[in-house]
Tab-separated table of C-alpha atoms in Angstrom:
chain	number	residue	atom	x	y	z
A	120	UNK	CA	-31.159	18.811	79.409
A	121	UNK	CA	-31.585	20.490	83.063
A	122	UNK	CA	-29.003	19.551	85.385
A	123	UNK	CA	-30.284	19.277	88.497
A	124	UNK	CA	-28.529	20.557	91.895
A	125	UNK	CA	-28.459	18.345	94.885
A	126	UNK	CA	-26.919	18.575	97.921
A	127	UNK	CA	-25.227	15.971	100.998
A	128	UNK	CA	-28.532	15.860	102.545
A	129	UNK	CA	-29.992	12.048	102.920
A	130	UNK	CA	-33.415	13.050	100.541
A	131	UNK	CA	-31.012	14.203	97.910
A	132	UNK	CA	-28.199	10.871	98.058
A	133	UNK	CA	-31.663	8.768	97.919
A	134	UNK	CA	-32.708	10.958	94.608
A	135	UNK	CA	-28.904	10.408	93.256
A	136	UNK	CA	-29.139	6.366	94.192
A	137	UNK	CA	-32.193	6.417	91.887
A	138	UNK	CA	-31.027	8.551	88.888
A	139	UNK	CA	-28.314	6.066	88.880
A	140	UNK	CA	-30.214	2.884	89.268
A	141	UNK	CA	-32.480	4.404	86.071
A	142	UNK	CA	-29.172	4.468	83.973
A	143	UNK	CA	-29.138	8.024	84.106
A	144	UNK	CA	-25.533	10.129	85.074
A	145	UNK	CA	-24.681	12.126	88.550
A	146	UNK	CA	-21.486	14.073	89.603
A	147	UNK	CA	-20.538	13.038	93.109
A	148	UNK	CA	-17.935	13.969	95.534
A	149	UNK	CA	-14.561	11.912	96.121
A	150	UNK	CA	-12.123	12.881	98.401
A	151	UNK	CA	-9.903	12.894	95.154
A	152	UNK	CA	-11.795	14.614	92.716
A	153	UNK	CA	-15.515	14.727	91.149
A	154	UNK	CA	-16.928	11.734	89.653
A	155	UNK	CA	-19.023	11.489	86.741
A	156	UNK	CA	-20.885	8.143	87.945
A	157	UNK	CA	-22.838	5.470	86.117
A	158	UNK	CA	-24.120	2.098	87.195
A	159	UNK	CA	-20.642	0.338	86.056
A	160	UNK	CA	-22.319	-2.678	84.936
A	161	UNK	CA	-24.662	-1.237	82.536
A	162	UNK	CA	-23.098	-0.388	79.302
A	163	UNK	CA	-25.315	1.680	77.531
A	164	UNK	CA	-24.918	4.081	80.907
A	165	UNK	CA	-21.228	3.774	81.004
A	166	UNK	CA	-21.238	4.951	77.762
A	167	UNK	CA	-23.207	8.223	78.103
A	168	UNK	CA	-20.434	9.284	80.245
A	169	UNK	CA	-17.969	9.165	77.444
A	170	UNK	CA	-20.392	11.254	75.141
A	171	UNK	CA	-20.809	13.831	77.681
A	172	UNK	CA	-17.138	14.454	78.631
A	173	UNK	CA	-16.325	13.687	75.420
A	174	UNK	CA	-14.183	10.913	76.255
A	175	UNK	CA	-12.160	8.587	73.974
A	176	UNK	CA	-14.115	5.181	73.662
A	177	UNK	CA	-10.365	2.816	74.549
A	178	UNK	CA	-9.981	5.226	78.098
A	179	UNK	CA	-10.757	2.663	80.579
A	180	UNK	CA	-12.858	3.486	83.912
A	181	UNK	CA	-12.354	3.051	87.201
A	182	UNK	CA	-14.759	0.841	89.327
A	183	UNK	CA	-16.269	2.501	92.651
A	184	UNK	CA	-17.284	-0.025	95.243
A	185	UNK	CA	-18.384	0.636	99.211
A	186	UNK	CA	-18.234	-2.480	100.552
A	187	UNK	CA	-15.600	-5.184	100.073
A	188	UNK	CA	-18.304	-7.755	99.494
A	189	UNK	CA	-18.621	-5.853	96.266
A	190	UNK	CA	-15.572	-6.793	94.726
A	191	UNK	CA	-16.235	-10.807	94.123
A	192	UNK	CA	-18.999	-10.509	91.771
A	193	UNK	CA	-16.326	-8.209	89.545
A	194	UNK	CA	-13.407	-9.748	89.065
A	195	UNK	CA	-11.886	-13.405	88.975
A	196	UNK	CA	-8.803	-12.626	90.972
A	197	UNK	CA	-8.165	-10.916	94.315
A	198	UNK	CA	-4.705	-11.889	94.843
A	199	UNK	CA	-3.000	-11.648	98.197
A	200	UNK	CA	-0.790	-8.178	97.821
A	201	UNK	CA	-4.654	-6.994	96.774
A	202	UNK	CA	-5.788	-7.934	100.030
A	203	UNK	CA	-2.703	-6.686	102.076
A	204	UNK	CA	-3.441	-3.182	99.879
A	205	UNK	CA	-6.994	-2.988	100.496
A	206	UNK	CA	-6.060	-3.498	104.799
A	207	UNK	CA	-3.600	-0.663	104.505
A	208	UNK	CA	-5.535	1.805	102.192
A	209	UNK	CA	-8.867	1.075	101.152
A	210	UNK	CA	-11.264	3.248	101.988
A	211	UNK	CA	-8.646	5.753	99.864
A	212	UNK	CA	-7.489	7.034	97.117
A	213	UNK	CA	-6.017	3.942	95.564
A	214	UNK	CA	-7.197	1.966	92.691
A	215	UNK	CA	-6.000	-1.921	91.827
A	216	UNK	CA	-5.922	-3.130	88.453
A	217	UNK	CA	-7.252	-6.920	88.488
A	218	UNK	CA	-8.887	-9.545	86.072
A	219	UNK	CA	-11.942	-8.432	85.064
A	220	UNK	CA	-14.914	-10.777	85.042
A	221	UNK	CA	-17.900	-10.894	82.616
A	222	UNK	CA	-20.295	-8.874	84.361
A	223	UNK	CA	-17.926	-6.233	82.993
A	224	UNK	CA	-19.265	-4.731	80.101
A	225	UNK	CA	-16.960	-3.667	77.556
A	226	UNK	CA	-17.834	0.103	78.000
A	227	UNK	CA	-16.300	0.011	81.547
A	228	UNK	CA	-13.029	-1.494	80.754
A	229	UNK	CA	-12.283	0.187	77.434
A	230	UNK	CA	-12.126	-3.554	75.860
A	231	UNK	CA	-9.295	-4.483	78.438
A	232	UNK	CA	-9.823	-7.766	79.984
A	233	UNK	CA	-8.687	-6.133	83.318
A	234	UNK	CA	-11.003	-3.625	85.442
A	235	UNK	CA	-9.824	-0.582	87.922
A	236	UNK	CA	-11.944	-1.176	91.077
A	237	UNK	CA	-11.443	1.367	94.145
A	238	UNK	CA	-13.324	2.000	97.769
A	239	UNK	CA	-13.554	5.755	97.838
A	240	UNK	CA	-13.010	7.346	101.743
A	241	UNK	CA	-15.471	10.450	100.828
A	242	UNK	CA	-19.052	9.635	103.244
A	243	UNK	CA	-21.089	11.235	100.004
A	244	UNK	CA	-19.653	8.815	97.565
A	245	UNK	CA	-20.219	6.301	100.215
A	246	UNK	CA	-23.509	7.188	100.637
A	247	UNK	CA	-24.508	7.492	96.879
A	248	UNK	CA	-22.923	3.842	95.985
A	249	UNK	CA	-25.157	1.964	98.715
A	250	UNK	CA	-28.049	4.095	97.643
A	251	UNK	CA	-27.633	2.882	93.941
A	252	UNK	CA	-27.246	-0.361	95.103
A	253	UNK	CA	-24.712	-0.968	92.716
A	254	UNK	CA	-20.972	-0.501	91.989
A	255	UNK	CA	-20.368	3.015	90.074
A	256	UNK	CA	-18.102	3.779	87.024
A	257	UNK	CA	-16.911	7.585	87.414
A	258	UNK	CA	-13.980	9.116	86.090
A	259	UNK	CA	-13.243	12.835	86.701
A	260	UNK	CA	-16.623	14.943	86.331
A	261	UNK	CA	-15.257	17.630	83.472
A	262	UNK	CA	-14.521	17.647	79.616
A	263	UNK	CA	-12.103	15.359	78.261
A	264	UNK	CA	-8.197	16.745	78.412
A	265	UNK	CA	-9.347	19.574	80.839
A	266	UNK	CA	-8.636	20.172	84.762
A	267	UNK	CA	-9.922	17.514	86.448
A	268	UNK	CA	-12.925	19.183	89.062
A	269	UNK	CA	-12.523	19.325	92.722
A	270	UNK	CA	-15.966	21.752	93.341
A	271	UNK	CA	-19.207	21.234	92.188
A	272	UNK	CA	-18.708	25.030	90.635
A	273	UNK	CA	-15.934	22.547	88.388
A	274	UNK	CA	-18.166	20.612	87.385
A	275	UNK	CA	-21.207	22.545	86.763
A	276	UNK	CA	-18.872	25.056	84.034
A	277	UNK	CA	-17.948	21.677	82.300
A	278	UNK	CA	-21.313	19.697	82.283
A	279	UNK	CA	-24.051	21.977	83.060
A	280	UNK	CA	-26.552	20.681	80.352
A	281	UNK	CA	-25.139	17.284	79.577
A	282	UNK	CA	-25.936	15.398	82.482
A	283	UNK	CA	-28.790	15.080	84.821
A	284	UNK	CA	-27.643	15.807	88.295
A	285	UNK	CA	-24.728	16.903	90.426
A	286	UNK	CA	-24.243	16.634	94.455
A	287	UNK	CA	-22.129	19.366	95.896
A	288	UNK	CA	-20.250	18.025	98.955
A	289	UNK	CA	-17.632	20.632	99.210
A	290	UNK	CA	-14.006	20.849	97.853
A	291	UNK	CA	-12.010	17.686	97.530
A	292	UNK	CA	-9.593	17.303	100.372
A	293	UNK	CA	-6.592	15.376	98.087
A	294	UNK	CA	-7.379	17.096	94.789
A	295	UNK	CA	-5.339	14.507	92.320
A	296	UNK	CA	-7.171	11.439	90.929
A	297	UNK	CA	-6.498	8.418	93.087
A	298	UNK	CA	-3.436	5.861	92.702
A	299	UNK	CA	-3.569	3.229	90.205
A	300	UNK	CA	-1.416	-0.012	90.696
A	301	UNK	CA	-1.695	-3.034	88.390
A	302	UNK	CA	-1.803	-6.636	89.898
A	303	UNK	CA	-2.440	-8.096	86.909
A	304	UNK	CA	0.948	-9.215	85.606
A	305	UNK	CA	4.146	-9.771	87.181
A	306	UNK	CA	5.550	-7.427	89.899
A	307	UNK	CA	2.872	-4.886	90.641
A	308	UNK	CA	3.467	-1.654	89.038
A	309	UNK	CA	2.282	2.120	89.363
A	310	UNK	CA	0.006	3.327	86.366
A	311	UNK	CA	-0.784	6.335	87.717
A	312	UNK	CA	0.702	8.190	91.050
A	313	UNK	CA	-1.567	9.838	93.145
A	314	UNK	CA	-2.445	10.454	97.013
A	315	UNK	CA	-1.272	7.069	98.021
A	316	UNK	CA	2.746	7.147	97.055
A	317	UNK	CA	5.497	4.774	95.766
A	318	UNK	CA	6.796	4.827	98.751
A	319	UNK	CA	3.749	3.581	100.933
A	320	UNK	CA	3.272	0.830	98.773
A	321	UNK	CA	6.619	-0.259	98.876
A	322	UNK	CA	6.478	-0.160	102.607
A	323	UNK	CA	3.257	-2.794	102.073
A	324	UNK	CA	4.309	-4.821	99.568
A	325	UNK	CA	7.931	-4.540	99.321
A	326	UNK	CA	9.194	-4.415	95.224
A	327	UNK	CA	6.307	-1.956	94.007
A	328	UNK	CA	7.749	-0.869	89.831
A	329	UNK	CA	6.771	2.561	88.360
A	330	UNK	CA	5.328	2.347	85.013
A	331	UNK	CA	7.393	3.914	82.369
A	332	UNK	CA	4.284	6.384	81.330
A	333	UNK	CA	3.942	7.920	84.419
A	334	UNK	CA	6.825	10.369	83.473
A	335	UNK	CA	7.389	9.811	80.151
A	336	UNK	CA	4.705	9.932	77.514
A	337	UNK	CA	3.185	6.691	75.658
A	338	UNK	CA	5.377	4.990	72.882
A	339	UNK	CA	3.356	5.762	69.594
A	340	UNK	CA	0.854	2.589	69.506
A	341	UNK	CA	1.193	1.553	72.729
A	342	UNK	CA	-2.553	1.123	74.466
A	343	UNK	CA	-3.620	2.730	77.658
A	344	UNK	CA	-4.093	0.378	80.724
A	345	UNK	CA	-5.234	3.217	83.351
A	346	UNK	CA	-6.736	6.006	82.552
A	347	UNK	CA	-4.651	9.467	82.863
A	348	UNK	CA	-2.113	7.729	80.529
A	349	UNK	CA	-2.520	8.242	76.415
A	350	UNK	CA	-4.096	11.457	76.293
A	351	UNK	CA	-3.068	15.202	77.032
A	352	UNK	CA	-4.735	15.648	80.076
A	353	UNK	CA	-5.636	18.075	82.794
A	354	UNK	CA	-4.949	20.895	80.191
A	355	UNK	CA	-6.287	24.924	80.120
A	356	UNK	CA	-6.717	26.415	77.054
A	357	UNK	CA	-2.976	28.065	77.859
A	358	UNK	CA	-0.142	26.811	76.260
A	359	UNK	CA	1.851	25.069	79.455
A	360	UNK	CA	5.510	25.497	79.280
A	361	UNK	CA	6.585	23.192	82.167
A	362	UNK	CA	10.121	24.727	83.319
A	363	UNK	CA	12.533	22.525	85.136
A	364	UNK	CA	15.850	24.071	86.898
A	365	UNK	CA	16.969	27.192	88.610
A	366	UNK	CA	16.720	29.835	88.574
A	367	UNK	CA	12.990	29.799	87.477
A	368	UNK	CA	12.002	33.451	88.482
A	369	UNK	CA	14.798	35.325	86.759
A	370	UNK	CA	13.492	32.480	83.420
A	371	UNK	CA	9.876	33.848	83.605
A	372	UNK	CA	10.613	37.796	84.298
A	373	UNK	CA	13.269	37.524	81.007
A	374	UNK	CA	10.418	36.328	79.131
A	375	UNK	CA	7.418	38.004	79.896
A	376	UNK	CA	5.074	39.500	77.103
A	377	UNK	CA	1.089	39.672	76.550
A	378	UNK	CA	-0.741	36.548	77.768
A	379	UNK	CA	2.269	35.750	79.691
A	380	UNK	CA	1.736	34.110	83.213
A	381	UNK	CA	3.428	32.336	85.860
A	382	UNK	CA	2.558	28.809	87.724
A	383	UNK	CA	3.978	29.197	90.364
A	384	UNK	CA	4.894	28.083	94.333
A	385	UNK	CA	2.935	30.292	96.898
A	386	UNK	CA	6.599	31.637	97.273
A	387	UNK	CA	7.771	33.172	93.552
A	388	UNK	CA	4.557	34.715	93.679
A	389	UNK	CA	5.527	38.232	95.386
A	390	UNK	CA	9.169	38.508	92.971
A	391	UNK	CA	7.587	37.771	89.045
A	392	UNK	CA	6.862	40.182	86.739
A	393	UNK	CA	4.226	38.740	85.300
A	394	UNK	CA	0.323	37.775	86.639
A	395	UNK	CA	0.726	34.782	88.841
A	396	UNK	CA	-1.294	31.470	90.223
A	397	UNK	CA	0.469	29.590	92.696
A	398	UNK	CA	0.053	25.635	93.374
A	399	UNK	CA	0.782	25.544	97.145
A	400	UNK	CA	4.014	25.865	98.582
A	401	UNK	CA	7.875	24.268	98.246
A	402	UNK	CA	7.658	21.308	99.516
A	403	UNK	CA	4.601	20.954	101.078
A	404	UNK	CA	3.489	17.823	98.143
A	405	UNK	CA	0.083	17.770	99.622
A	406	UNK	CA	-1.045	21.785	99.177
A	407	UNK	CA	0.302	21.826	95.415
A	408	UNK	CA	-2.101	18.027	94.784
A	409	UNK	CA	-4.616	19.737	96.489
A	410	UNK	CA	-4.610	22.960	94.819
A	411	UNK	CA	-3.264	22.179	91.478
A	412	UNK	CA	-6.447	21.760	89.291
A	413	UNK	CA	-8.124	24.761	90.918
A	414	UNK	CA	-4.856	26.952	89.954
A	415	UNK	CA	-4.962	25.668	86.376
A	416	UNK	CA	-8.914	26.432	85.594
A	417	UNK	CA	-7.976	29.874	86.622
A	418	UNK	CA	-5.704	30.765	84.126
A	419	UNK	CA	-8.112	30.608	81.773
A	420	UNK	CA	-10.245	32.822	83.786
A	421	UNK	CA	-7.302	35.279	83.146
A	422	UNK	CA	-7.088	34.831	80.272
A	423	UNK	CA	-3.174	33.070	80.081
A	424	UNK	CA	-2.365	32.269	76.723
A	425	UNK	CA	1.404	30.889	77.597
A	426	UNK	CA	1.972	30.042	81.197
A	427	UNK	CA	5.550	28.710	82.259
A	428	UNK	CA	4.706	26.556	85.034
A	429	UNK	CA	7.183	25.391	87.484
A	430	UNK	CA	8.826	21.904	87.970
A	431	UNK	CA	7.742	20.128	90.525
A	432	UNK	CA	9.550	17.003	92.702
A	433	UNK	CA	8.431	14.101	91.617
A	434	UNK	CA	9.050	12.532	94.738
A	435	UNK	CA	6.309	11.130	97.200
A	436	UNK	CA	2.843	13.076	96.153
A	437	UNK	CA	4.764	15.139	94.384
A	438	UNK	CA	5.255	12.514	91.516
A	439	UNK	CA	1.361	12.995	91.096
A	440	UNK	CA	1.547	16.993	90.599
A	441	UNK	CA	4.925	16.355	88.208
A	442	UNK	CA	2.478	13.342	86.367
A	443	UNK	CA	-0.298	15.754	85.843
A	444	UNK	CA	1.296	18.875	85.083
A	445	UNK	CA	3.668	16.623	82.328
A	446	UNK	CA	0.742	16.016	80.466
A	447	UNK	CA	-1.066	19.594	81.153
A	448	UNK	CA	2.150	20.964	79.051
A	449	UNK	CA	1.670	17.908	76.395
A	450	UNK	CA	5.251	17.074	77.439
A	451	UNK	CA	6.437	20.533	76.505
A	452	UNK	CA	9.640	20.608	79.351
A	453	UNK	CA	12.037	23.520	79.456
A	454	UNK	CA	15.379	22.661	81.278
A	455	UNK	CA	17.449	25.538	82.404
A	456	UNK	CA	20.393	25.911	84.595
């Protein structure tokens, strides 16, 4: 198959609104990450998007809509801490877990009987929805488990081949996939931290739980309700060591060796021993979300075969770099004092 390139231009969102409305698949911009998007209510195109990342069939999808007149037709409940959420955030990077309703197809939901539905802020996503004239399934635009793609260069090295189009519209400005909150049952809880924090949804809805899995991996058995959540995810081919404690440079320069390499802050960078990639800088949550996924495809260009990776706080958007980076490293944490 060719994969064809399109750009932000109106002739080319009006080409991707077709390709879409003819069931085929198109990479699209977010201002969280790519999307690999398919008309989410028909089912044979949902599932062409698990063949070509090569996703597991019981990973649920997230919803795209760009209008809130979208949402009734797709689930059965819109509860009222939905509608406070969607006033405070939507068009963003969160995603609400509702009922689903039966113009669902099974594909989309991963046989849940809830859906993920969110109202992206990027214009080109925007644009592409209205121009398909129907709400769009798209999960992360690369190959199952690996960095999640925030260029079009991303996704064109995972997908090139497999799918039939993808719109560059630059970098992604948060670079982690969006939120995910359940409303589904009980007090609403986090499934999946991401630009949108804990702490802002508290602020909105007062008593706002964080799911177990977000830090932790799943108990054996126990079935995904977002996606990011069963699976080893956001992984190089490098063995990820995550390393949690002080003092982290002196750990890394004690143990360097062939393949070695460092992921790093901006700051260790200049004092290892050993080839370096940085994630942004102490502190500053919103560089290392940004530039996370971008830092971890490029170990592989160097070749990394065992990279000890720092800790990061898992506090504000920093719980969504410590969530991702958990399950780059397959929950392989080294605690040092």
């Amino acid at each position: 198959m060719q994969t064809l390139k399109l750009t932000s231009s109106r002739e080319d969102i009006q080409k991707a609104g077709e390709f879409l409305r003819q069931g085929k698949l198109v990479a699209i911009p977010t201002e969280t990450v790519y999307g690999l998007a398919a008309d989410a209510l028909n089912g044979p195109a949902v599932a062409r998007i698990f063949q070509a990342k090569g996703r597991p069939q019981d990973n649920p999808l997230i919803v795209h809509i760009a209008d809130l007149a979208q949402i009734d037709p797709l689930v059965t409940a819109f509860p009222d801490s939905a509608q406070k959420l969607a006033e405070a955030f939507w068009p963003g990077p969160l995603t609400m877990i509702l009922p689903k309703s039966e113009r669902i197809p099974v594909e989309t939901s991963g046989g849940l009987d809830t859906v993920g539905i969110r109202f992206p802020s990027h214009p080109v996503a925007s644009a592409v929805i209205r121009a398909a004239g129907t709400p769009l399934a798209a999960p992360s635009a690369n190959l199952s488990g690996s960095p999640s793609p925030t260029t079009a260069y991303h996704v064109e090295h995972d997908l090139s081949g497999k799918i039939e189009a993808i719109l560059d519209g630059g970098p992604c400005t948060v670079g982690v996939e969006s939120t995910v909150i359940t409303l589904a049952e009980g007090t609403p809880r986090i499934l999946r931290p991401g630009g949108i924090t804990w702490e802002q949804l508290q602020a909105v809805l007062g008593q706002v739980e964080v799911d177990h899995a977000v830090l932790h991996q799943l108990e054996q058995g126990e079935r995904a309700a977002s996606p990011g959540m069963k699976y080893k995810h956001y992984a190089p081919k490098a063995r990820i060591i995550l390393v949690e404690g002080e003092p982290y440079v002196e750990y890394v320069n004690a143990h360097q060796g062939d393949g070695t390499a460092a992921l790093c802050y901006r700051e260790d960078c200049a004092a290892l021993h050993v080839p370096s990639v940085s994630f942004g800088a102490a502190g500053d949550y919103a560089s290392q979300a940004r530039e996370l996924f971008d830092a971890l495809r490029h170990l592989d260009d160097m070749g990394a075969r065992v990279v000890y990776a720092r800790c990061p706080q898992p506090q504000g958007v920093g719980m969504a770099v410590y969530n991702r980076l958990i399950r780059a490293a397959g929950f392989e944490v080294l605690r040092i004092d």
